[in-house]
Structures are given as C-alpha cells and as structure tokens.
Coordinates of C-alpha atoms in Angstrom, one line a residue:
X288 CA 12.2 10.5 54.5
X289 CA 11.3 13.4 56.9
X290 CA 13.6 15.3 59.3
X291 CA 12.9 15.6 62.9
X292 CA 12.4 19.3 63.7
X293 CA 14.7 19.5 66.7
X294 CA 18.4 18.6 65.8
X295 CA 20.5 16.4 67.9
X296 CA 24.1 17.8 68.7
X297 CA 23.6 20.2 65.6
X298 CA 22.8 17.1 63.6
X299 CA 19.6 16.3 61.6
X300 CA 18.0 13.0 62.3
X301 CA 15.9 11.6 59.4
X302 CA 12.9 9.0 59.6
X303 CA 11.2 7.0 57.0
X304 CA 7.7 6.3 57.0
X305 CA 6.3 2.8 56.9
X306 CA 5.1 1.8 53.4
X307 CA 3.6 -1.5 54.1
X308 CA 1.8 -3.4 57.1
X309 CA 5.1 -5.4 57.7
X310 CA 7.2 -2.4 57.9
X311 CA 4.7 -0.7 60.2
X312 CA 5.0 -3.7 62.6
X313 CA 8.7 -2.9 62.8
X314 CA 8.2 0.8 63.2
X315 CA 10.2 2.9 65.7
X316 CA 7.7 4.7 68.2
X317 CA 10.1 6.1 70.7
X318 CA 13.5 7.7 70.8
X319 CA 15.8 8.5 73.7
X320 CA 19.1 10.3 74.3
X321 CA 21.5 9.3 77.0
X322 CA 24.2 11.6 78.1
X323 CA 27.5 10.9 80.0
X324 CA 31.1 9.8 79.5
X325 CA 31.4 6.8 77.0
X326 CA 34.9 6.3 78.1
X327 CA 33.7 5.0 81.3
X328 CA 32.1 1.6 81.0
X329 CA 30.0 2.1 84.3
X330 CA 28.9 5.6 83.2
X331 CA 24.9 6.1 83.0
X332 CA 25.3 6.8 79.3
X333 CA 25.4 3.0 78.7
X334 CA 22.4 2.2 80.7
X335 CA 19.4 1.3 78.5
X336 CA 16.2 3.3 79.0
X337 CA 14.3 0.1 79.5
X338 CA 13.4 -3.4 77.9
X339 CA 13.4 -3.5 74.2
X340 CA 15.6 -0.2 73.5
X341 CA 18.3 -0.5 71.1
X342 CA 21.3 1.8 71.0
X343 CA 22.5 3.2 67.6
X344 CA 26.3 2.8 67.2
X345 CA 28.4 5.9 67.5
X346 CA 28.6 9.1 69.5
X347 CA 26.3 11.8 68.4
X348 CA 28.4 14.7 69.9
X349 CA 31.4 15.7 67.7
X350 CA 34.6 15.4 69.6
X351 CA 35.7 18.9 70.8
X352 CA 37.6 20.5 73.6
X353 CA 34.3 22.2 74.4
X354 CA 32.3 19.0 74.6
X355 CA 31.8 18.0 78.3
X356 CA 29.7 14.8 77.4
X357 CA 28.9 12.2 74.9
X358 CA 25.4 11.5 73.5
X359 CA 23.8 8.0 72.6
X360 CA 20.6 7.8 70.6
X361 CA 18.3 4.9 71.5
X362 CA 15.1 3.7 69.7
X363 CA 12.3 1.4 70.6
X364 CA 10.5 -0.5 67.8
X365 CA 6.8 -1.7 68.2
X366 CA 8.0 -5.3 68.3
X367 CA 11.2 -6.9 69.7
X368 CA 14.0 -7.5 67.2
X369 CA 16.2 -10.6 67.3
X370 CA 19.3 -8.6 66.2
X371 CA 20.2 -5.1 67.5
X372 CA 22.8 -2.8 66.0
X373 CA 25.8 -4.5 67.8
X374 CA 24.9 -8.0 66.5
X375 CA 24.3 -7.0 62.8
X376 CA 27.4 -4.8 62.8
X377 CA 30.0 -6.2 65.2
X378 CA 32.9 -4.5 63.6
X379 CA 31.2 -1.0 63.8
X380 CA 30.3 -1.9 67.4
X381 CA 33.9 -2.6 68.5
X382 CA 35.3 0.4 66.8
X383 CA 32.9 2.6 68.6
X384 CA 34.2 1.1 72.0
X385 CA 36.6 3.1 74.0
X386 CA 40.0 1.6 75.0
X387 CA 38.8 1.0 78.5
X388 CA 35.7 -0.9 77.3
X389 CA 37.7 -2.9 74.9
X390 CA 40.1 -4.0 77.6
X391 CA 37.1 -4.9 79.8
X392 CA 35.8 -7.3 77.3
X393 CA 39.3 -8.8 76.5
X394 CA 39.9 -9.5 80.2
X395 CA 36.5 -10.9 80.6
X396 CA 37.2 -13.3 77.7
X397 CA 40.6 -14.2 78.9
X398 CA 39.5 -14.8 82.5
X399 CA 36.4 -17.1 81.5
X400 CA 38.4 -19.0 78.9
X401 CA 41.4 -19.7 81.0
X402 CA 39.1 -20.8 84.0
X403 CA 37.3 -23.4 81.8
X404 CA 40.2 -24.6 79.6
X405 CA 41.3 -28.2 80.0
X406 CA 43.8 -29.8 77.4
X407 CA 42.4 -32.8 75.6
X408 CA 44.9 -35.2 77.0
X409 CA 43.9 -34.0 80.5
X410 CA 40.2 -34.5 79.7
X411 CA 40.9 -38.2 78.6
X412 CA 42.7 -38.7 81.9
X413 CA 40.0 -37.2 83.9
X414 CA 37.4 -39.3 82.1
X415 CA 39.4 -42.5 82.9
X416 CA 41.0 -41.9 86.3
X417 CA 42.1 -45.5 86.6
X418 CA 44.1 -45.5 83.4
X419 CA 42.1 -48.4 81.9
X420 CA 42.1 -48.7 78.1
X421 CA 38.8 -50.6 78.3
X422 CA 35.9 -49.6 80.7
X423 CA 34.9 -53.2 80.9
X424 CA 38.0 -54.2 83.0
X425 CA 37.1 -51.9 85.9
X426 CA 37.4 -53.8 89.1
X427 CA 34.8 -54.0 91.9
X428 CA 37.1 -51.7 94.1
X429 CA 37.4 -49.3 91.2
X430 CA 33.7 -49.2 90.4
X431 CA 32.9 -48.4 94.2
X432 CA 35.4 -45.4 93.9
X433 CA 33.7 -44.0 90.9
X434 CA 30.9 -42.3 92.8
X435 CA 33.4 -40.7 95.2
X436 CA 34.4 -37.2 94.8
X437 CA 37.6 -36.8 92.8
X438 CA 40.7 -36.0 95.0
X439 CA 42.3 -32.6 94.6
X440 CA 45.4 -34.1 93.2
X441 CA 43.5 -35.7 90.2
X442 CA 41.7 -32.4 89.3
X443 CA 42.9 -30.0 86.6
X444 CA 42.8 -26.5 88.0
X445 CA 44.0 -23.0 87.5
X446 CA 47.5 -23.7 89.2
X447 CA 47.9 -26.8 87.0
X448 CA 47.5 -24.8 83.9
X449 CA 50.0 -22.2 85.1
X450 CA 52.7 -24.9 85.8
X451 CA 52.2 -26.6 82.5
X452 CA 52.8 -23.5 80.4
X453 CA 55.5 -22.0 82.8
X454 CA 57.4 -25.2 82.6
X455 CA 57.1 -25.7 86.3
X456 CA 58.8 -22.5 87.1
X457 CA 57.7 -19.9 89.5
X458 CA 56.8 -17.2 86.8
X459 CA 55.1 -17.1 83.5
X460 CA 56.7 -15.0 80.8
X461 CA 55.1 -13.1 78.0
X462 CA 56.0 -15.6 75.4
X463 CA 54.7 -18.5 77.5
X464 CA 51.5 -16.4 78.2
X465 CA 51.1 -15.7 74.4
X466 CA 51.3 -19.5 73.7
X467 CA 48.7 -20.1 76.4
X468 CA 46.4 -17.6 74.8
X469 CA 46.9 -19.1 71.4
X470 CA 46.4 -22.7 72.6
X471 CA 43.1 -22.1 74.4
X472 CA 41.6 -20.6 71.2
X473 CA 41.5 -16.8 71.9
X474 CA 42.2 -14.9 68.7
X475 CA 44.0 -11.8 69.9
X476 CA 46.6 -9.6 68.3
X477 CA 50.0 -9.1 70.1
X478 CA 49.1 -5.6 71.5
X479 CA 45.8 -7.0 73.3
X480 CA 47.9 -10.0 74.6
X481 CA 50.4 -7.6 75.9
X482 CA 47.7 -5.5 77.5
X483 CA 46.0 -8.5 79.2
X484 CA 49.5 -9.7 80.3
X485 CA 50.3 -6.4 81.9
X486 CA 46.8 -6.4 83.8
X487 CA 47.7 -9.8 85.3
X488 CA 51.1 -8.8 86.1
X489 CA 50.0 -6.9 89.2
X490 CA 53.6 -6.2 90.3
X491 CA 54.8 -4.9 87.0
X492 CA 57.9 -6.7 87.0
X493 CA 57.5 -8.3 83.4
X494 CA 56.4 -11.8 84.6
X495 CA 53.3 -13.4 86.1
X496 CA 53.6 -15.3 89.3
X497 CA 51.2 -18.1 90.3
X498 CA 49.7 -15.9 93.0
X499 CA 48.8 -13.3 90.4
X500 CA 47.5 -15.7 87.9
X501 CA 45.1 -17.3 90.5
X502 CA 44.2 -14.0 91.8
X503 CA 43.1 -12.6 88.6
X504 CA 41.3 -15.8 87.3
X505 CA 39.5 -16.7 90.5
X506 CA 35.9 -15.6 90.6
X507 CA 35.2 -12.5 92.9
X508 CA 32.6 -12.6 95.6
X509 CA 30.3 -10.5 93.3
X510 CA 30.7 -12.9 90.4

C-alpha cells in the first residue's frame, strides 16, 4: 500500500497497486471529493461526478462544532462494476444515511407499495368479474363485455384499500395503519411505522383521513 501525499480532512488515504492483469483492469484511476450537507438529501454533496463513479460509505469529515460541511469520497474504476459500495454493504449504507434520508426512503417504499397493493381475494374477483367458477360458462353477452373497460365500481383503488382497513370508518388509526403495513409486506419497526404514519397524518390529530391518505399516495405532477 502507498499513502496519498495530500491528506483528506486530516486523514490519510492509502492505495494498493495492482499485482496482476485482472486487478489492473479493475484499477481506480480517478478520485473526487464532494462537499456539502449530507443531512440534506437534495444537497450537491450527493450528486455523482459522472457516469461510473462510486461513492465510498461514510463522511470523511469528523463531526465537530467547527465543521461547516461534510465530505464524500468518490472513485472511478477503469471498467464498470456491477456492485457499488451500497449494494455490497447495504447495512453500512443505511447506517450512513441521515434521519431525513432514511425517512425519504421509507416514505417512497410506503407510497409505492400501497399504491400497487391488491389483496389476493380482490385479485381473484378482478380476474373473474362475472363471478363464474368456470370460464367456459361465460355467456355471449358477458364475452362482449370483457373487451369493455372495467367500471369504476369494479376497480380496487386507494380509497377501497383505506375503507377496508379503517373498517369503513372515516379515519384510519395507528393500529389499523400498522396492520396495513404488515399485510402489504413492508418490514418496518414500530418507530418507522409511527414516523410514516405521522407524515401521512397531515392535520396531526392522531388519525389519517381518507383525504390525507389519497393526497399522500397519489402521484404528483412531477412523478
């Protein structure tokens, strides 16, 4: 190993020379440092220098009241790699995220999953809108209707999902929301479930209304 003469945030960076042709093909030929605020997901510090660059986990500036910025170290190998540091070490990648970045990922997963979730029994009903146990018994009139768009009443949408778990009441409680999160297959602890619940609860009154539920889950114009 050889150390790079210029220290990074008072830390020494060591590099290892390639010892074979295969290692040489994977060699790192460029390094880049991005500065900014890692707590802000939209900060320029998170922007990759370009195609093929890989970010090393962690902040290279030690936390201090005198530190006004964070520093990320990026490297670019000679040939593209199938796994970057986040994929090869997901636990370390998550631990390096700020609370804001974690919440952003949680909310993205919640919104995407709930928008696409349909219970098994509802999928069966949608697949067989005429309620026949045997497809061979479909009548001529029914077969003509198959090519028509399904009516709104026969569709399973966000509001249907809300009413199912709120037991047809006007609001969704935290316990009902927690059951919904578990049923759709999202593996979240109680803390993260509570955080996502409070985000959807726009009025902060301890329950989620249908309007709040639909507003948060509906795709934005940008999306």
